[in-house]
Coordinates of C-alpha atoms and ligand atoms in Angstrom, one line a residue:
M1 CA 5.6 35.7 -10.6
A2 CA 3.0 33.6 -12.4
T3 CA 5.7 31.5 -14.1
E4 CA 7.5 31.2 -10.8
K5 CA 4.3 29.7 -9.3
A6 CA 3.7 27.4 -12.3
K7 CA 7.2 26.1 -11.9
H8 CA 6.4 24.8 -8.4
L9 CA 3.0 23.4 -9.3
K10 CA 3.0 19.6 -9.4
R11 CA 0.2 18.1 -11.4
I12 CA -1.1 14.9 -10.0
S13 CA -3.2 11.9 -11.1
I14 CA -4.7 9.7 -8.4
L15 CA -5.5 6.0 -9.0
G16 CA -7.9 4.9 -6.3
S17 CA -9.2 8.4 -5.3
T18 CA -12.3 7.1 -3.4
G19 CA -10.3 4.9 -1.0
S20 CA -8.7 5.9 2.3
I21 CA -5.3 6.9 0.7
G22 CA -7.0 8.6 -2.2
K23 CA -9.2 10.7 0.1
N24 CA -6.3 11.6 2.3
T25 CA -4.3 12.6 -0.8
L26 CA -7.0 15.0 -1.8
K27 CA -7.0 16.5 1.7
V28 CA -3.3 17.1 1.4
I29 CA -3.7 18.6 -2.1
S30 CA -6.4 21.0 -0.9
R31 CA -4.1 22.3 1.9
Y32 CA -1.4 23.3 -0.6
P33 CA -3.4 24.6 -3.6
D34 CA -0.4 26.6 -4.9
R35 CA 1.8 23.5 -5.0
F36 CA -0.5 20.7 -6.2
R37 CA -3.2 20.4 -8.8
V38 CA -5.4 17.3 -9.5
V39 CA -5.4 16.5 -13.2
G40 CA -6.8 13.0 -13.2
I41 CA -8.7 10.7 -10.8
A42 CA -9.7 7.0 -11.1
A43 CA -11.8 4.8 -8.9
G44 CA -13.4 1.4 -9.0
S45 CA -17.1 1.9 -8.7
N46 CA -17.9 4.4 -5.9
I47 CA -19.4 7.1 -8.2
Q48 CA -21.1 8.9 -5.3
V49 CA -17.8 9.9 -3.7
L50 CA -16.3 10.4 -7.2
E51 CA -19.0 12.8 -8.3
S52 CA -18.3 15.1 -5.3
Q53 CA -14.6 14.8 -5.9
I54 CA -15.1 15.9 -9.6
L55 CA -17.1 18.9 -8.5
T56 CA -14.6 19.9 -5.9
Y57 CA -11.3 19.3 -7.6
R58 CA -12.2 19.7 -11.3
P59 CA -9.9 17.1 -12.8
E60 CA -9.4 17.0 -16.5
V61 CA -9.8 13.3 -16.9
V62 CA -11.8 10.7 -14.8
A63 CA -11.9 6.9 -15.0
V64 CA -14.3 4.5 -13.4
F65 CA -13.2 0.9 -13.7
D66 CA -16.7 -0.6 -13.4
E67 CA -18.5 0.0 -16.7
P68 CA -22.1 0.2 -15.5
A69 CA -21.0 2.6 -12.8
A70 CA -19.2 4.7 -15.4
A71 CA -22.4 4.8 -17.5
R72 CA -24.4 6.0 -14.5
L73 CA -21.9 8.7 -13.8
R74 CA -21.9 9.9 -17.5
K75 CA -25.7 10.5 -17.2
K76 CA -25.0 13.2 -14.7
N77 CA -23.5 15.3 -17.5
L78 CA -20.5 16.5 -15.4
P79 CA -18.0 18.8 -17.1
V80 CA -15.4 16.1 -17.6
E81 CA -14.6 13.1 -19.8
I82 CA -15.5 9.8 -18.1
L83 CA -13.4 6.8 -19.2
T84 CA -13.9 3.2 -18.1
G85 CA -12.3 -0.2 -17.7
E86 CA -8.6 -1.0 -17.3
K87 CA -7.9 1.1 -20.4
G88 CA -9.5 4.1 -18.6
L89 CA -7.3 3.5 -15.5
I90 CA -4.2 3.3 -17.6
E91 CA -5.1 6.5 -19.4
V92 CA -5.3 8.3 -16.1
A93 CA -2.1 6.6 -15.0
T94 CA -0.3 7.9 -18.1
L95 CA -1.8 11.4 -18.5
K96 CA 0.5 13.6 -20.5
Q97 CA -0.1 16.6 -18.2
A98 CA 0.6 14.6 -15.0
D99 CA 3.9 15.1 -13.2
M100 CA 3.2 12.4 -10.6
I101 CA 0.9 9.5 -10.2
V102 CA -0.5 8.5 -6.8
S103 CA -1.0 4.7 -7.0
A104 CA -3.6 3.8 -4.4
I105 CA -5.8 1.1 -5.9
V106 CA -6.4 -1.7 -3.5
G107 CA -4.9 -5.1 -4.4
S108 CA -3.8 -6.8 -7.6
A109 CA -6.0 -4.5 -9.7
G110 CA -3.4 -1.8 -9.1
L111 CA -0.6 -3.6 -10.9
M112 CA -1.2 -2.8 -14.6
P113 CA -2.0 0.9 -14.1
T114 CA 1.1 1.3 -11.8
F115 CA 3.3 -0.4 -14.3
A116 CA 1.8 1.7 -17.2
A117 CA 2.6 4.9 -15.2
V118 CA 6.3 3.8 -14.7
K119 CA 6.5 2.9 -18.4
A120 CA 5.2 6.3 -19.3
G121 CA 8.1 7.9 -17.3
K122 CA 5.8 9.2 -14.5
D123 CA 7.1 9.5 -11.0
V124 CA 5.0 7.3 -8.7
A125 CA 3.9 7.9 -5.1
L126 CA 3.3 4.3 -4.3
A127 CA 0.6 3.1 -1.9
T128 CA -0.4 -0.1 -3.8
K129 CA 2.1 -2.4 -2.2
E130 CA 0.6 -5.4 -4.1
A131 CA 2.1 -4.1 -7.3
L132 CA 5.6 -4.5 -5.9
V133 CA 4.7 -7.8 -4.2
M134 CA 3.6 -9.2 -7.6
A135 CA 6.0 -7.7 -10.0
G136 CA 8.7 -5.9 -7.9
E137 CA 11.7 -6.8 -10.1
M138 CA 10.0 -5.7 -13.3
I139 CA 8.6 -2.4 -11.9
M140 CA 11.9 -1.4 -10.3
A141 CA 13.9 -2.4 -13.4
E142 CA 11.6 -0.3 -15.6
A143 CA 11.8 2.6 -13.1
L144 CA 15.6 2.5 -13.2
K145 CA 15.6 2.4 -17.0
R146 CA 13.3 5.4 -17.3
G147 CA 14.7 7.4 -14.5
V148 CA 11.4 7.3 -12.7
K149 CA 11.2 7.9 -8.9
I150 CA 9.1 5.5 -6.9
I151 CA 8.4 7.1 -3.6
P152 CA 6.8 5.1 -0.9
V153 CA 3.5 6.2 0.7
D154 CA 3.2 3.2 3.0
S155 CA 4.1 4.7 6.4
E156 CA 6.8 2.1 7.1
H157 CA 8.5 2.5 3.8
S158 CA 8.2 6.3 4.0
A159 CA 10.0 6.0 7.4
V160 CA 12.7 3.8 6.0
F161 CA 13.1 6.1 3.0
Q162 CA 13.4 9.1 5.3
C163 CA 16.0 7.3 7.6
I164 CA 18.1 6.2 4.7
N165 CA 18.0 9.7 3.3
G166 CA 20.2 9.0 0.3
R167 CA 22.8 6.8 2.0
V168 CA 24.2 3.9 0.0
R169 CA 22.9 0.4 0.5
E170 CA 26.3 -0.9 1.6
E171 CA 26.0 1.2 4.8
I172 CA 22.7 -0.4 5.8
Q173 CA 22.8 -3.3 8.2
K174 CA 19.1 -4.0 8.3
I175 CA 15.6 -2.6 8.0
I176 CA 13.3 -2.9 10.9
L177 CA 9.7 -2.6 10.1
T178 CA 7.3 -1.8 12.9
A179 CA 3.8 -3.3 13.2
S180 CA 1.1 -2.3 15.7
G181 CA 0.0 -5.9 16.0
G182 CA -3.5 -4.9 15.1
P183 CA -6.7 -5.5 17.1
F184 CA -5.8 -9.1 18.2
L185 CA -2.5 -8.4 19.8
R186 CA -3.7 -9.4 23.3
K187 CA -6.7 -11.6 22.3
K188 CA -6.6 -15.2 23.6
L189 CA -5.3 -17.5 20.9
S190 CA -8.2 -19.9 21.5
E191 CA -10.6 -17.0 20.7
L192 CA -8.9 -16.1 17.4
K193 CA -10.7 -18.7 15.3
K194 CA -14.2 -17.3 15.9
A195 CA -13.2 -13.6 15.7
A196 CA -15.8 -11.7 13.6
P197 CA -15.0 -9.3 10.8
E198 CA -16.4 -6.4 12.9
D199 CA -13.7 -7.2 15.6
A200 CA -10.9 -7.6 13.0
L201 CA -11.9 -4.2 11.5
R202 CA -11.4 -2.4 14.8
H203 CA -7.8 -1.2 14.3
P204 CA -6.4 0.5 17.4
N205 CA -4.3 3.2 15.8
W206 CA -5.0 3.6 12.1
F207 CA -8.2 4.3 10.1
M208 CA -7.8 2.4 6.8
G209 CA -9.7 0.4 4.2
K210 CA -11.2 -3.0 5.0
K211 CA -8.7 -5.2 3.2
I212 CA -5.6 -3.6 4.7
T213 CA -7.2 -3.6 8.2
I214 CA -7.8 -7.4 8.0
D215 CA -4.3 -7.8 6.7
S216 CA -3.1 -5.9 9.8
A217 CA -5.0 -8.3 12.1
T218 CA -3.3 -11.3 10.5
L219 CA 0.0 -9.4 10.0
M220 CA -0.1 -10.4 6.3
N221 CA 0.1 -6.6 5.7
K222 CA 3.5 -6.6 7.4
G223 CA 4.5 -9.7 5.3
L224 CA 3.6 -7.9 2.1
E225 CA 5.5 -4.9 3.4
V226 CA 8.7 -7.1 3.9
I227 CA 8.4 -8.0 0.2
E228 CA 7.8 -4.4 -0.7
A229 CA 10.8 -3.2 1.3
H230 CA 13.0 -5.9 -0.4
H231 CA 12.2 -4.4 -3.8
L232 CA 12.1 -0.7 -2.9
F233 CA 15.4 -0.7 -1.0
G234 CA 17.2 -3.6 -2.7
M235 CA 17.7 -5.4 0.7
P236 CA 18.0 -9.2 0.9
V237 CA 15.3 -11.0 2.9
H238 CA 17.5 -11.8 5.9
K239 CA 18.2 -8.1 6.4
I240 CA 14.5 -7.2 6.9
D241 CA 13.1 -7.6 10.4
V242 CA 9.6 -7.0 11.9
V243 CA 9.1 -5.8 15.4
L244 CA 5.8 -5.2 17.2
H245 CA 5.4 -1.7 18.4
P246 CA 1.8 -1.2 19.6
Q247 CA 1.9 2.6 20.0
S248 CA 2.5 3.2 16.2
I249 CA 4.7 6.2 17.0
I250 CA 7.9 4.8 15.4
H251 CA 7.0 4.1 11.8
S252 CA 10.1 2.0 11.1
M253 CA 13.8 2.0 11.6
V254 CA 17.1 1.5 9.8
E255 CA 20.2 0.0 11.4
F256 CA 23.5 1.1 9.8
I257 CA 26.7 -0.9 9.7
D258 CA 28.2 1.1 12.5
G259 CA 25.4 0.0 14.9
S260 CA 23.6 3.3 14.8
V261 CA 19.8 3.0 14.4
M262 CA 17.7 5.8 12.9
A263 CA 13.9 5.8 13.6
Q264 CA 11.2 8.0 12.1
M265 CA 8.4 9.2 14.4
S266 CA 5.2 11.1 14.2
V267 CA 1.6 10.9 15.2
P268 CA 0.0 8.1 13.2
D269 CA -1.7 9.9 10.3
M270 CA -1.3 9.0 6.7
K271 CA -1.3 12.6 5.6
G272 CA 2.4 12.7 6.8
P273 CA 3.8 10.0 4.4
I274 CA 1.4 11.1 1.6
C275 CA 2.6 14.7 1.8
Y276 CA 6.2 13.7 2.0
A277 CA 5.8 11.6 -1.2
L278 CA 4.2 14.5 -3.0
S279 CA 6.5 17.2 -1.8
Y280 CA 9.8 15.2 -1.9
P281 CA 12.6 16.2 -1.6
Q282 CA 11.0 19.2 0.2
R283 CA 9.2 19.2 3.5
F284 CA 6.1 21.3 3.9
K285 CA 5.1 23.2 7.0
K286 CA 2.5 21.9 9.6
V287 CA 1.6 18.7 7.7
L288 CA 1.0 16.9 11.0
P289 CA 0.4 18.1 14.6
S290 CA 3.5 18.1 16.8
L291 CA 4.4 14.9 18.5
N292 CA 4.1 15.6 22.2
M293 CA 6.7 13.2 23.7
S294 CA 5.7 13.9 27.3
K295 CA 2.2 12.6 26.4
V296 CA 3.5 9.4 24.8
R297 CA 3.5 7.1 27.8
G298 CA 6.1 4.7 26.5
L299 CA 7.5 3.1 23.4
T300 CA 7.5 -0.7 23.6
F301 CA 8.7 -3.4 21.3
E302 CA 8.2 -7.2 21.2
K303 CA 8.8 -10.1 18.8
P304 CA 5.8 -11.2 16.8
D305 CA 4.4 -14.5 18.0
K306 CA 4.5 -17.0 15.2
K307 CA 1.4 -18.8 16.5
R308 CA -0.7 -15.6 16.6
Y309 CA 0.6 -14.4 13.3
P310 CA 1.5 -17.3 11.1
C311 CA 0.8 -15.3 7.9
L312 CA 4.0 -13.3 8.4
G313 CA 6.0 -16.5 8.0
L314 CA 4.2 -17.3 4.8
A315 CA 5.3 -13.9 3.3
Y316 CA 8.9 -14.6 4.2
E317 CA 8.6 -18.1 2.6
A318 CA 7.1 -16.6 -0.5
L319 CA 9.9 -14.0 -0.8
K320 CA 12.6 -16.7 -0.3
A321 CA 10.9 -18.9 -3.0
G322 CA 10.8 -15.9 -5.3
G323 CA 9.5 -16.0 -9.0
T324 CA 5.7 -16.4 -9.1
M325 CA 5.3 -17.2 -5.4
P326 CA 4.8 -13.7 -3.9
S327 CA 2.1 -13.1 -6.6
V328 CA 0.4 -16.4 -5.5
L329 CA 0.6 -15.4 -1.8
N330 CA -0.9 -12.0 -2.5
A331 CA -3.8 -13.4 -4.7
A332 CA -4.7 -16.2 -2.3
N333 CA -4.7 -13.7 0.5
E334 CA -7.1 -11.3 -1.4
V335 CA -9.5 -14.1 -2.0
A336 CA -9.3 -15.4 1.6
V337 CA -9.8 -11.9 3.1
E338 CA -12.8 -11.3 1.0
A339 CA -14.3 -14.7 2.1
F340 CA -13.6 -13.8 5.7
L341 CA -15.3 -10.4 5.3
N342 CA -18.3 -12.2 3.7
K343 CA -18.3 -14.6 6.7
K344 CA -17.6 -17.7 4.5
I345 CA -14.5 -18.7 6.4
F346 CA -13.2 -18.2 10.0
F347 CA -10.4 -15.7 10.8
T348 CA -7.8 -18.4 11.3
E349 CA -8.7 -20.0 8.0
I350 CA -7.2 -17.1 6.1
Y351 CA -3.8 -18.6 6.9
N352 CA -4.9 -22.1 5.9
I353 CA -6.2 -21.0 2.5
V354 CA -3.0 -19.0 1.6
A355 CA -0.7 -21.8 2.9
L356 CA -2.6 -24.5 0.9
T357 CA -2.6 -22.4 -2.2
M358 CA 1.1 -21.9 -1.9
Q359 CA 1.7 -25.5 -1.3
K360 CA -0.1 -26.4 -4.5
H361 CA 1.8 -23.9 -6.6
K362 CA 4.8 -24.9 -8.7
V363 CA 7.1 -21.8 -8.6
S364 CA 8.3 -20.5 -12.0
K365 CA 10.3 -17.5 -13.0
C366 CA 8.6 -14.2 -13.4
V367 CA 10.1 -12.7 -16.6
N368 CA 7.3 -10.3 -17.5
I369 CA 4.2 -8.8 -16.0
D370 CA 2.1 -11.5 -17.7
D371 CA 3.8 -14.2 -15.6
A372 CA 2.9 -12.4 -12.4
L373 CA -0.7 -11.9 -13.6
K374 CA -1.2 -15.5 -14.7
A375 CA 0.1 -16.8 -11.3
S376 CA -2.2 -14.4 -9.6
E377 CA -5.3 -15.6 -11.6
W378 CA -4.3 -19.2 -11.0
A379 CA -4.0 -18.6 -7.2
K380 CA -7.4 -16.8 -7.1
E381 CA -9.1 -19.8 -8.8
K382 CA -7.3 -22.3 -6.5
A383 CA -8.1 -20.3 -3.3
K384 CA -11.8 -20.0 -4.4
N385 CA -11.9 -23.8 -4.9
L386 CA -10.4 -24.4 -1.5
I387 CA -13.0 -22.1 0.1
S388 CA -16.0 -23.7 -1.7
K389 CA -14.8 -27.2 -0.5
N390 CA -14.4 -25.9 3.0
Ligands
MG1 MG1 2.0 0.2 6.2

């Protein structure tokens, strides 16, 4: 019996354990203690949350990216080794005893640890979409070479993954990603410019981290997801559509060549896609509450307005340009979103900063991870300059 149990136990390392996805992953893991065990966790600098996670989940290895924070945590004399820096993150990403890595570090900082996990032959439950945006070709090629599964955690991609359910690419006509439209779906266009971070952070349906919530208000998040879908499912850009669906009940759809459309639905709760990525190909009982269709007042769809959401167009442009451009889009957006959160630029200037940075970039080929990282660093500098001249 003991060996039978051990056979079904999946050992998991979480990169980004103190963020929204990380915390939800730990909630899922605690619900199924005979199926999952945490062996490693890594975070940026939030050692307060990390300390309580260490005491609750007893991981074997812990990494804190920020060195001073790691030093403060070491002083607590917790019963675990505390690593630090990118090297520490990579160690957690490649832990020998881990069967699966949950990649949930926000932004470009998640690229190297995610790539290291794939290179080490670890299956990855992927939430850090930025890694695929920056270096999708290289990550997917490496995964193919090593027989690594990359299972999406992003709710839209989890939906597409579930709808495709093993069918071949040739049978897929298009992927339709749904977007809630964020908090500014009905706001007057003239009022968008002066929208405050507090307003943009009030997402109607999902509770998420700050960066992704702002990206949802600009629809850049959906743009990054278009690029993510292109890499994950090998679909060309013209076969990936975005439709606004304010109720967030349908998490995305797939149209097949015979005209049939499959949609995946559930209450909007990230524990659903997280658990599916961890338990795949199995489904576990009672992960989410039942979806009461008689209480869902209606499912509506509309085309995203280009004037309201110009960032979505930038993402399509970046994907069409290819090479280093998606990495530039992503980096400029990171810098612009941070500047907006710090009230250095207006909401509508996020678009301007990203667009200008892209205009100034000469696209080159992305042959290895370094090319993607260099383009990202270049774009961050350029975007910062543009903001300081603002
Ligand atoms: Mg999403």
